[in-house]
Amino acid sequence: MSAEAADREAATSSRPCTPPQTCWFEFLLEESLLEKHLRKACPDPAPVQLIVQFLEQASKPSVNEQNQVQPPPDNKRNRVLKLLALKVAAHLKWDLDILEKSLSVPVLNMLLNELLCISKVPPGTKHVDMDLSALPPTTAMAILLYNRWAIRTIVQSSFPVKQAKPGPPQLNVMNQMQQEKELTENILKVLKEQAADCILVLEAALKLNKDLYVHTTRTLDLLAVEPGTVNGDTENSTAGLKIRTEEMQCQVCYDLGAAYFQQGSTDSAIYENAREKFFRTKELLAEIGSLSLHCTIDEKRLAGYCQACDVLVPSSDNNSQQLTPYSQVHICLRSGSYQEVVQIFIEDNLTFTLPVQFRQSVLRELFQKAQQGNEALDEICFKICVCNTVRDILEGRTISVQFNQLFLRPNKEKIDFLLEVCSRSINVEKTSDSLKGNMAAFLKNVCLGLEDLQYVFMISSHELFITLLKDEERKLLVDQMRKRSPRVNLCIKPVTSFYDIPASASVNIGQLEHQLILSVDPWRIRQILIELHGMTSERQFWTVSNKWEVPSVYSSVILGIKDNLTRDLVYILMAKGLHCSTVKDFPHSKQLFTACLELVTEFSPKLRQVMLNEMLLLDIRTHEAGVGQSGERPPSDLISRVRGYLEMRLPDIPLRQVVAEECVAFMLNWRENEYLTLQVPAFLFQNNPYVKLGQLLAATCKELPGPKESRRTAKDLWEVVVQICSVSNQHKRGNDGRVSLIKQRESTLGIMYRSELLSFIKKLREPLVLTIILSLFVKLHNVREDIVNDITAEHISIWPSSIPNLQSVDFEAVAITVKELVRYTLSINPNNHAWLIIQADIYFATNQHSAALHYYLQAGAVCSDFFNKAVPPDVYTDQVIKRMIKCCSLLNCHTQVAILCQFLREIDYKTAFKSLQEQNSHDAMDSYYDYIWDVTILEYLTYLHHKRGETDKRQIAIKAIGQTELNASNPEEVLQLAAQRRKKKFLQAMAKLYF
């Protein structure tokens, strides 16, 4: 059996062994028992701890007769202990990953020095002066192991280490830790001095073309008996565990790459060496494959290194087309080619390759450079902000505060660039309807926010604007903008009578059916149907397309028409009209409905009323999607028609529930509360759930300013919503005879389903109505017994504070509804501070502290002109400030906690002092001291830094105290102005951090 086979058999065998409890190291001096112990312990970490204990025993100093401390004696006992430590490491196959993870730097340094000693490396000889190819394989491998460890230790020491919180102070433990720390620092100092030599040794190892061998427990035994047997005198010795050349080179390349990468922070040219070594490592890993037993590379970390090198040092044989977007951006930022960064971002708006966070970080970096005095970057910041805003719009996010700030003073160049980015960020032919809708809504909102009509017409006449918006939408927008000027030019085109157009000659039926599907012109549809019915009388042409859908309440009436041509024509006109209304093509929908109304008026009063109802719904949607969005009230005749519909009492007329739903929402949106509360007929209130809900909402709005005891309607509304959100319990007997309780999510206990209520609410736009509904659901959410963090809302006090039967309410559905309502209300008005506070509270309650801070800060920003004015105290209440403090504390931003404690009406010194005592802070710490205006906190900081011996930080705190405006003798208004100025700067800094 070969030596290597014997080692493998020893590593895989397993025989139990129970060591005695006393003098364990004496017991393990017997080699066979050590081997058994290792077999039993593997793969637990116990063998690594044996190394520590063996070396500690071997390195214990001795005391002579004069009680003087002497170095450890070189006797047999200590030599055997060192040999045992080496054998444990050999049992672990000298895996540096395992050894580094479990052994401290001093212990591992001692172990590897013992390996060098036993491998006959001459003491005092520099490794760089030795020819590795001429050395015995085990000697060369020992030198490689030591130098690899040295390089890895230097690299590891450059990484930040999170220090564990100290436990109760114990003098002996603290002294031992301090000694180990000092010893580690001394070893690191020596290793860093030898770093260049270590790298040269490892580079020389890459030129070796022979396999190496590493000591095993067996070779160490032989070495102890016959030292010349193992190392031998030639390079052909095969004693020990074989390490293939490819495995050795792979490990060495990876370690060299890490060393070069660490040095690259001071000399960027060295990154090229790191890139070469990492990519060579990847090649060798591919060659070795999964067969390697000794090559352990963290492939995820290697991939990260390679990606970083690709960015820092792109390959010279790759052109810019082959670089990743990350690399391109990094190269452009380093070279100052900022216009190319803008082009990359515009192209990325089509592919969505770069994460939003990365794009925002680039913008923040450029903003910082611009604020440091580089005025040339102001234009670049605007352009990149526009690119990021268009990306946000396409993905359905709200417009950032930065864009609104940079767009406060638009000019022709800014408008041109905005239109260029929008045009290049969307492929009209291939893009989905949702993205087109997002872009169209953004352009409309930009127009509505512009005061100069010249800029409005620049946008409205642009090709993209004309493509995305329908003719009627553009006309409504332009008319709305023109009303700002004295000249108004309106033109009404007369409508041709429906029966004035004669039918033409027929063509192939298939072609005619194709034209029938595509056409939205009612006159052409009639023509095609006349031709088709002239060619065949057996077909029902209303079934040509499965996309033609008519509500079942209507289809039963329409399909009862006896004349085939009339039936097909009415069905198709209504189906196409409904489809156009759904996709917001209101002009074509109007034409189709008008033609259908003219047709059915002659023979069916029932269908005539149906068409009048649908045209009323269409006119409501047209107004709400057009001029209604800018706040222009609807014409009085439209309001009268809505009232007429609500009061209609025709029992045999088929009605769609959505018409009543949108009529009530329309009345609420335009504050027709008087009508809904006093003039709605009683039968309608009893029979139509939407009218009942609308009346309760309108009455609650009217009663809101009154005293709490007069708000009877609020209690009625509360009970209605609670019933809608309640679940009905049913008992079901199973096959085993047991009775189980079933909860039905969509309960029929209320006047409507929860999904119908949510659909109705999403048709509302009136802020007061939305605020009342939102506060109701928030209160309902807070009522549950297991709630920890309440959500705050305006007018929350008008609702009852308890529910008789808590178990009946589906609180999970209530929580989902609250989140959906907040999302919807912020899409209506993203600058409503009360709604933003609710969103922040939701994130706070669900432990999403960074997001909660984002919305708390956004709420303050929108009502204070980005903190240039004081945030109203009813926005930043003590509760809001305390929640912001808790968020910062849980994010380990302890200096921010101390500053926010000043915002409270009564400064919370206890929390501030406790947070400042934390040394593991993730914020900017002393750079925030300029934002502290309370002298007591600054004095405590001075004391704290003096106590810790932190001289530089103490000087910063003293400088902050020494500012004249903080002098306690100043007038009160001077002190308040100083505090307000620091509040403003701190909140703006926080906003830039979390936005």
Tab-separated table of N, CA and C in Angstrom, residues 806-852:
chain	number	residue	atom	x	y	z
A	806	LEU	N	-65.249	41.408	18.241
A	806	LEU	CA	-63.964	41.516	17.537
A	806	LEU	C	-63.675	40.309	16.662
A	807	GLN	N	-64.116	39.111	17.093
A	807	GLN	CA	-63.782	37.884	16.371
A	807	GLN	C	-64.402	37.848	14.986
A	808	SER	N	-65.446	38.626	14.771
A	808	SER	CA	-66.137	38.564	13.481
A	808	SER	C	-65.439	39.374	12.402
A	809	VAL	N	-64.537	40.294	12.800
A	809	VAL	CA	-63.883	41.172	11.832
A	809	VAL	C	-62.663	40.483	11.248
A	810	ASP	N	-62.549	40.550	9.924
A	810	ASP	CA	-61.394	39.968	9.228
A	810	ASP	C	-60.278	41.008	9.215
A	811	PHE	N	-59.468	41.023	10.281
A	811	PHE	CA	-58.456	42.065	10.409
A	811	PHE	C	-57.338	41.911	9.386
A	812	GLU	N	-57.108	40.712	8.910
A	812	GLU	CA	-56.105	40.527	7.845
A	812	GLU	C	-56.541	41.268	6.583
A	813	ALA	N	-57.829	41.140	6.249
A	813	ALA	CA	-58.349	41.866	5.083
A	813	ALA	C	-58.330	43.366	5.330
A	814	VAL	N	-58.581	43.799	6.571
A	814	VAL	CA	-58.538	45.230	6.893
A	814	VAL	C	-57.129	45.773	6.679
A	815	ALA	N	-56.116	45.032	7.128
A	815	ALA	CA	-54.721	45.478	6.964
A	815	ALA	C	-54.364	45.594	5.487
A	816	ILE	N	-54.784	44.626	4.682
A	816	ILE	CA	-54.521	44.682	3.243
A	816	ILE	C	-55.220	45.894	2.630
A	817	THR	N	-56.466	46.141	3.064
A	817	THR	CA	-57.222	47.270	2.525
A	817	THR	C	-56.544	48.589	2.867
A	818	VAL	N	-56.049	48.731	4.093
A	818	VAL	CA	-55.366	49.969	4.487
A	818	VAL	C	-54.171	50.227	3.571
A	819	LYS	N	-53.380	49.181	3.325
A	819	LYS	CA	-52.203	49.347	2.463
A	819	LYS	C	-52.609	49.734	1.046
A	820	GLU	N	-53.655	49.111	0.516
A	820	GLU	CA	-54.111	49.441	-0.837
A	820	GLU	C	-54.652	50.857	-0.900
A	821	LEU	N	-55.377	51.278	0.135
A	821	LEU	CA	-55.936	52.625	0.145
A	821	LEU	C	-54.831	53.680	0.208
A	822	VAL	N	-53.826	53.443	1.028
A	822	VAL	CA	-52.722	54.403	1.117
A	822	VAL	C	-51.991	54.496	-0.224
A	823	ARG	N	-51.780	53.335	-0.848
A	823	ARG	CA	-51.119	53.339	-2.152
A	823	ARG	C	-51.941	54.135	-3.167
A	824	TYR	N	-53.264	53.943	-3.118
A	824	TYR	CA	-54.136	54.659	-4.068
A	824	TYR	C	-54.160	56.158	-3.774
A	825	THR	N	-54.321	56.529	-2.509
A	825	THR	CA	-54.408	57.954	-2.189
A	825	THR	C	-53.116	58.683	-2.552
A	826	LEU	N	-51.965	58.032	-2.349
A	826	LEU	CA	-50.699	58.682	-2.718
A	826	LEU	C	-50.532	58.776	-4.227
A	827	SER	N	-51.184	57.888	-4.984
A	827	SER	CA	-51.159	58.040	-6.440
A	827	SER	C	-52.022	59.227	-6.871
A	828	ILE	N	-53.050	59.565	-6.070
A	828	ILE	CA	-53.869	60.741	-6.355
A	828	ILE	C	-53.112	62.012	-5.999
A	829	ASN	N	-52.496	62.026	-4.828
A	829	ASN	CA	-51.740	63.201	-4.388
A	829	ASN	C	-50.536	62.743	-3.573
A	830	PRO	N	-49.381	62.606	-4.220
A	830	PRO	CA	-48.191	62.129	-3.491
A	830	PRO	C	-47.625	63.158	-2.523
A	831	ASN	N	-48.199	64.360	-2.471
A	831	ASN	CA	-47.685	65.410	-1.600
A	831	ASN	C	-48.590	65.679	-0.401
A	832	ASN	N	-49.515	64.786	-0.106
A	832	ASN	CA	-50.377	64.948	1.059
A	832	ASN	C	-49.641	64.424	2.289
A	833	HIS	N	-49.263	65.338	3.172
A	833	HIS	CA	-48.403	64.938	4.297
A	833	HIS	C	-49.102	63.963	5.241
A	834	ALA	N	-50.422	64.095	5.412
A	834	ALA	CA	-51.127	63.180	6.318
A	834	ALA	C	-51.100	61.756	5.778
A	835	TRP	N	-51.281	61.600	4.473
A	835	TRP	CA	-51.239	60.263	3.864
A	835	TRP	C	-49.828	59.694	3.903
A	836	LEU	N	-48.841	60.576	3.729
A	836	LEU	CA	-47.453	60.107	3.798
A	836	LEU	C	-47.119	59.612	5.214
A	837	ILE	N	-47.655	60.289	6.227
A	837	ILE	CA	-47.425	59.851	7.612
A	837	ILE	C	-48.053	58.477	7.838
A	838	ILE	N	-49.247	58.256	7.262
A	838	ILE	CA	-49.889	56.942	7.410
A	838	ILE	C	-49.022	55.859	6.770
A	839	GLN	N	-48.502	56.146	5.560
A	839	GLN	CA	-47.636	55.163	4.900
A	839	GLN	C	-46.397	54.884	5.741
A	840	ALA	N	-45.841	55.944	6.338
A	840	ALA	CA	-44.662	55.764	7.204
A	840	ALA	C	-45.009	54.920	8.418
A	841	ASP	N	-46.181	55.175	9.022
A	841	ASP	CA	-46.593	54.386	10.188
A	841	ASP	C	-46.767	52.916	9.841
A	842	ILE	N	-47.281	52.643	8.639
A	842	ILE	CA	-47.446	51.246	8.216
A	842	ILE	C	-46.087	50.558	8.133
A	843	TYR	N	-45.122	51.236	7.524
A	843	TYR	CA	-43.786	50.649	7.447
A	843	TYR	C	-43.176	50.505	8.839
A	844	PHE	N	-43.434	51.472	9.709
A	844	PHE	CA	-42.914	51.387	11.077
A	844	PHE	C	-43.513	50.188	11.807
A	845	ALA	N	-44.816	49.982	11.629
A	845	ALA	CA	-45.487	48.880	12.312
A	845	ALA	C	-45.012	47.525	11.806
A	846	THR	N	-44.517	47.479	10.546
A	846	THR	CA	-44.048	46.218	9.968
A	846	THR	C	-42.521	46.103	10.002
A	847	ASN	N	-41.874	46.966	10.844
A	847	ASN	CA	-40.417	46.896	11.085
A	847	ASN	C	-39.586	47.169	9.839
A	848	GLN	N	-40.117	47.969	8.906
A	848	GLN	CA	-39.341	48.403	7.735
A	848	GLN	C	-38.869	49.824	8.011
A	849	HIS	N	-37.814	49.934	8.815
A	849	HIS	CA	-37.479	51.219	9.415
A	849	HIS	C	-36.887	52.211	8.417
A	850	SER	N	-36.107	51.743	7.475
A	850	SER	CA	-35.541	52.657	6.480
A	850	SER	C	-36.654	53.269	5.621
A	851	ALA	N	-37.605	52.435	5.182
A	851	ALA	CA	-38.739	52.948	4.395
A	851	ALA	C	-39.597	53.887	5.227
A	852	ALA	N	-39.779	53.578	6.514
A	852	ALA	CA	-40.563	54.463	7.374
A	852	ALA	C	-39.913	55.835	7.475
